């Protein structure tokens, strides 16, 4: 997927999701702090964080495709 489309975008909430996941891994003893910090630093290499899509458009996508608001944000950005 990366080779076919290297320009991945995501809404700002992805940053919070990544931090939360890394924090849970730290609490579980599955990750070292330096590795979590490196993961956060490398996020910009993998995905471009952009402004959140219009919430009215997101709601329409939810209704049309029976998606959660979370998933519809990503779809809205993919359709831009």
Backbone as a ProteinNet text record, in pm:
[ID]
protein_1_A
[PRIMARY]
XXXXXXXXXXXXXXXXXXXXXXXXXXXXXXXXXXXXXXXXXXXXXXXXXXXXXXXXXXXXXXXXXXXXXXXXXXXXXXXX
[TERTIARY]
82	0	86.5	193.6	280.2	343	387.6	451.5	351.8	227.9	126.2	78.6	79.7	29.7	106.1	221.1	303	255.6	152.4	103.7	-15.6	10.8	-94.4	-125.9	-253.3	-296.5	-390.4	-396.2	-483.5	-524.2	-638.2	-679.4	-595.5	-597.8	-516.2	-542.6	-660	-689	-598.5	-535.7	-443.7	-328	-280.3	-170.2	-208.4	-329.3	-375.3	-387.5	-433.3	-446	-309.2	-211.5	-77	-18.1	-29.9	22.6	-46.2	-176.7	-249.5	-203.7	-186.9	-141.4	-1.8	87.2	222.8	222.5	138.8	127.5	78.8	-20.5	-70.6	38.7	119.6	230.6	336.8	360.9	455.2	404.8	276.8	219.9	227.8	212.5	215.4	358.3	456.4	595.3	640.5	568.2	601.1	686.2	718.4	789.8	870.3	984.9	1067.3	1031.2	1051.1	1016.9	1088.3	1214.5	1288.9	1230.2	1180.6	1118.9	985	910.2	783.2	809.3	908.3	943	988.3	1063.5	1107	987.7	892.9	772.7	694.9	682.8	614	689.8	821	902.3	891.8	875.7	869.8	731.4	631.4	495	488.9	561.4	561.1	622.4	706.4	765.5	665.3	563.3	469.1	340.2	293.1	162.6	167.1	95.5	86.1	-42.6	-26.6	-142	-196.7	-324.1	-388.1	-506.1	-561.8	-678.5	-793	-867.9	-982	-1082.7	-1146.1	-1244.6	-1370.6	-1448.6	-1573.5	-1666	-1711.8	-1793.9	-1927.6	-1983.1	-2108.5	-2085.4	-1974.9	-1938.7	-1913.8	-1846.8	-1820.2	-1951.7	-2046.5	-2176.1	-2247.8	-2241.3	-2304.1	-2241.1	-2109.4	-2041.5	-2081.8	-2099.1	-2146.4	-2279.3	-2369	-2503.1	-2501.3	-2425.7	-2423.3	-2356.7	-2256.4	-2176.7	-2184.7	-2268.9	-2285	-2150.7	-2077.5	-1946.5	-1955.3	-1859.1	-1845.8	-1793.3	-1812	-1757.6	-1606.4	-1544.5	-1399.1	-1356.4	-1416.6	-1378.7	-1413.6	-1526	-1568.7	-1472.3	-1402.7	-1302.6	-1192	-1147.4	-1041.3	-1091.3	-1213.5	-1269.3	-1280.9	-1326.8	-1340.1	-1206.5	-1102.2	-969.2	-922.9	-953.1	-912.9	-983.7	-1105.4	-1182.3	-1143.4	-1068.3	-1028.4	-926.9
-119.7	0	126.2	124.4	242.1	275	175.6	199.4	257	213	261	401.4	435.9	566	611.3	674	713.2	840.2	905.8	1028.5	996.9	949.2	915.2	1036.9	1065.4	1177.9	1126.5	1201.7	1164.2	1289.1	1282.9	1395.6	1401.3	1514.4	1530.3	1425.3	1367.6	1269.2	1147.1	1124.9	1012.5	1026	1148.3	1169.3	1120.4	1154.9	1110.6	959.1	898.8	753.4	685.5	739.9	682.9	696.9	814.6	836.2	741.6	727.1	638.9	493.9	449.8	312.4	290.4	384.9	372.4	374.2	458.5	465	331.9	272.2	141.9	35.8	42.1	-52.8	-28.5	97.4	130.2	75.8	97.5	48.5	-103.3	-170.6	-316.5	-371.4	-282.1	-325.9	-383.7	-353.1	-406.8	-311.7	-195.6	-94.4	-8	37	129.3	272.9	364.9	505	558.5	529.5	583	532	407.3	353	421.5	450.6	522.2	662.2	728.4	862.8	858.8	756.6	742.6	717.9	639.2	613.9	741.5	824.8	952.7	1041.3	1044.4	1127.7	1081.8	952.6	898.5	907.5	944	953.3	1045.2	1156	1250.5	1191.8	1089.6	1024.2	932.9	891.8	792.9	857	956.6	1014.5	1165.7	1234.3	1380.8	1414.6	1482.1	1523	1652.1	1649.9	1764.4	1810.4	1922.3	1974.6	1874.9	1865.7	1774.2	1811.5	1713.2	1741.9	1807.2	1865.3	1930.5	1829.3	1858.8	1761.6	1731.2	1825.7	1798.7	1695.5	1708.9	1610.5	1473.7	1473.5	1348.4	1280.4	1357.6	1300.9	1240.1	1308.7	1255.2	1123.3	1113.4	987.9	877.4	913.8	817.2	757.8	845.5	801.3	720	766.4	700.8	563.5	549.6	426.4	347.8	395.6	329.3	314.4	425.1	429.3	502.1	476	556.1	693.8	790.9	923.8	920.3	834.4	817.4	770.1	661.7	605.7	700.6	770.3	862	979.5	1018.9	1125.1	1082.8	960.8	910.6	898.3	852.8	842.8	981.5	1079.2	1215.4	1267.6	1242.1	1287.9	1210.9	1083.4	1003.9	1049.8	1101	1146.1	1285.5	1358.1	1494.4	1491.1
0	0	0	76.2	86.5	-48.8	-121.9	-251.8	-351.7	-345.4	-438.7	-403.4	-273.8	-229.4	-105	-123.4	-8.5	63.7	12.7	76	165	284.7	379.1	463.9	482.8	565.9	674.5	784.7	895.2	971.6	1039.1	1121.9	1249.2	1318.3	1439.4	1547.2	1549.4	1653	1643.8	1528.4	1516.1	1613.7	1635.7	1729.1	1868.6	1913.2	2044.4	2050	1941.3	1936.8	1945.5	1876	1880.2	2020.4	2078.6	2213.7	2312.4	2301.7	2392.7	2377.9	2255.3	2231.9	2288.6	2265.4	2318.8	2471	2530	2675.4	2732.6	2668.7	2714.6	2706.2	2601.3	2587	2694.7	2728	2835.6	2969.1	2998.2	3124.1	3134.8	3022.7	3020.8	3020.3	3014.8	3014	2881.3	2775.3	2642.5	2559.1	2615	2538.3	2634.6	2589	2667.5	2628.7	2721.9	2698.7	2575.3	2560.3	2444.2	2313	2312.3	2191	2162.5	2267.3	2249.8	2195.1	2249.9	2201.7	2056.8	2019.8	1880.9	1789.4	1835.3	1756.6	1730.3	1832.9	1816.4	1718.7	1731.7	1642.9	1497.7	1475.2	1338.9	1277.4	1355.9	1303.1	1181.4	1187.1	1074.6	947.9	963.6	846.5	776.2	848.8	796.7	747.7	820.3	788.3	806.8	721.6	729.8	804.9	919.1	998.2	937	903.6	839.3	924.2	886.8	957.8	950.9	1058.4	1061.8	953.3	893.6	788.7	845.9	758.1	797	865.2	988	1059.8	992.7	919.6	848.5	738.5	668.1	565.1	628.8	743.3	814.5	853.1	904.5	942.2	821.5	708.9	587.7	546.6	562.2	530.2	628.6	754.9	855.3	812	774.5	735.4	606.7	509.5	378.7	382.7	468.4	467.1	597.5	690.2	819.7	891.7	896.5	960.7	1094	1179.5	1300.6	1260.4	1346.4	1320.3	1307.5	1384.4	1379.5	1240.3	1193.9	1063.4	949.4	962.3	855.5	840.4	947.1	933.5	838.8	853.4	766.5	622.3	604.8	469.9	407	483.6	430	379.6	454.3	410.3	288.2	282.4	165.9	39.7	55.8	-60.4	-108.8	-26.8	-67.1	-179.1
[MASK]
++++++++++++++++++++++++++++++++++++++++++++++++++++++++++++++++++++++++++++++++

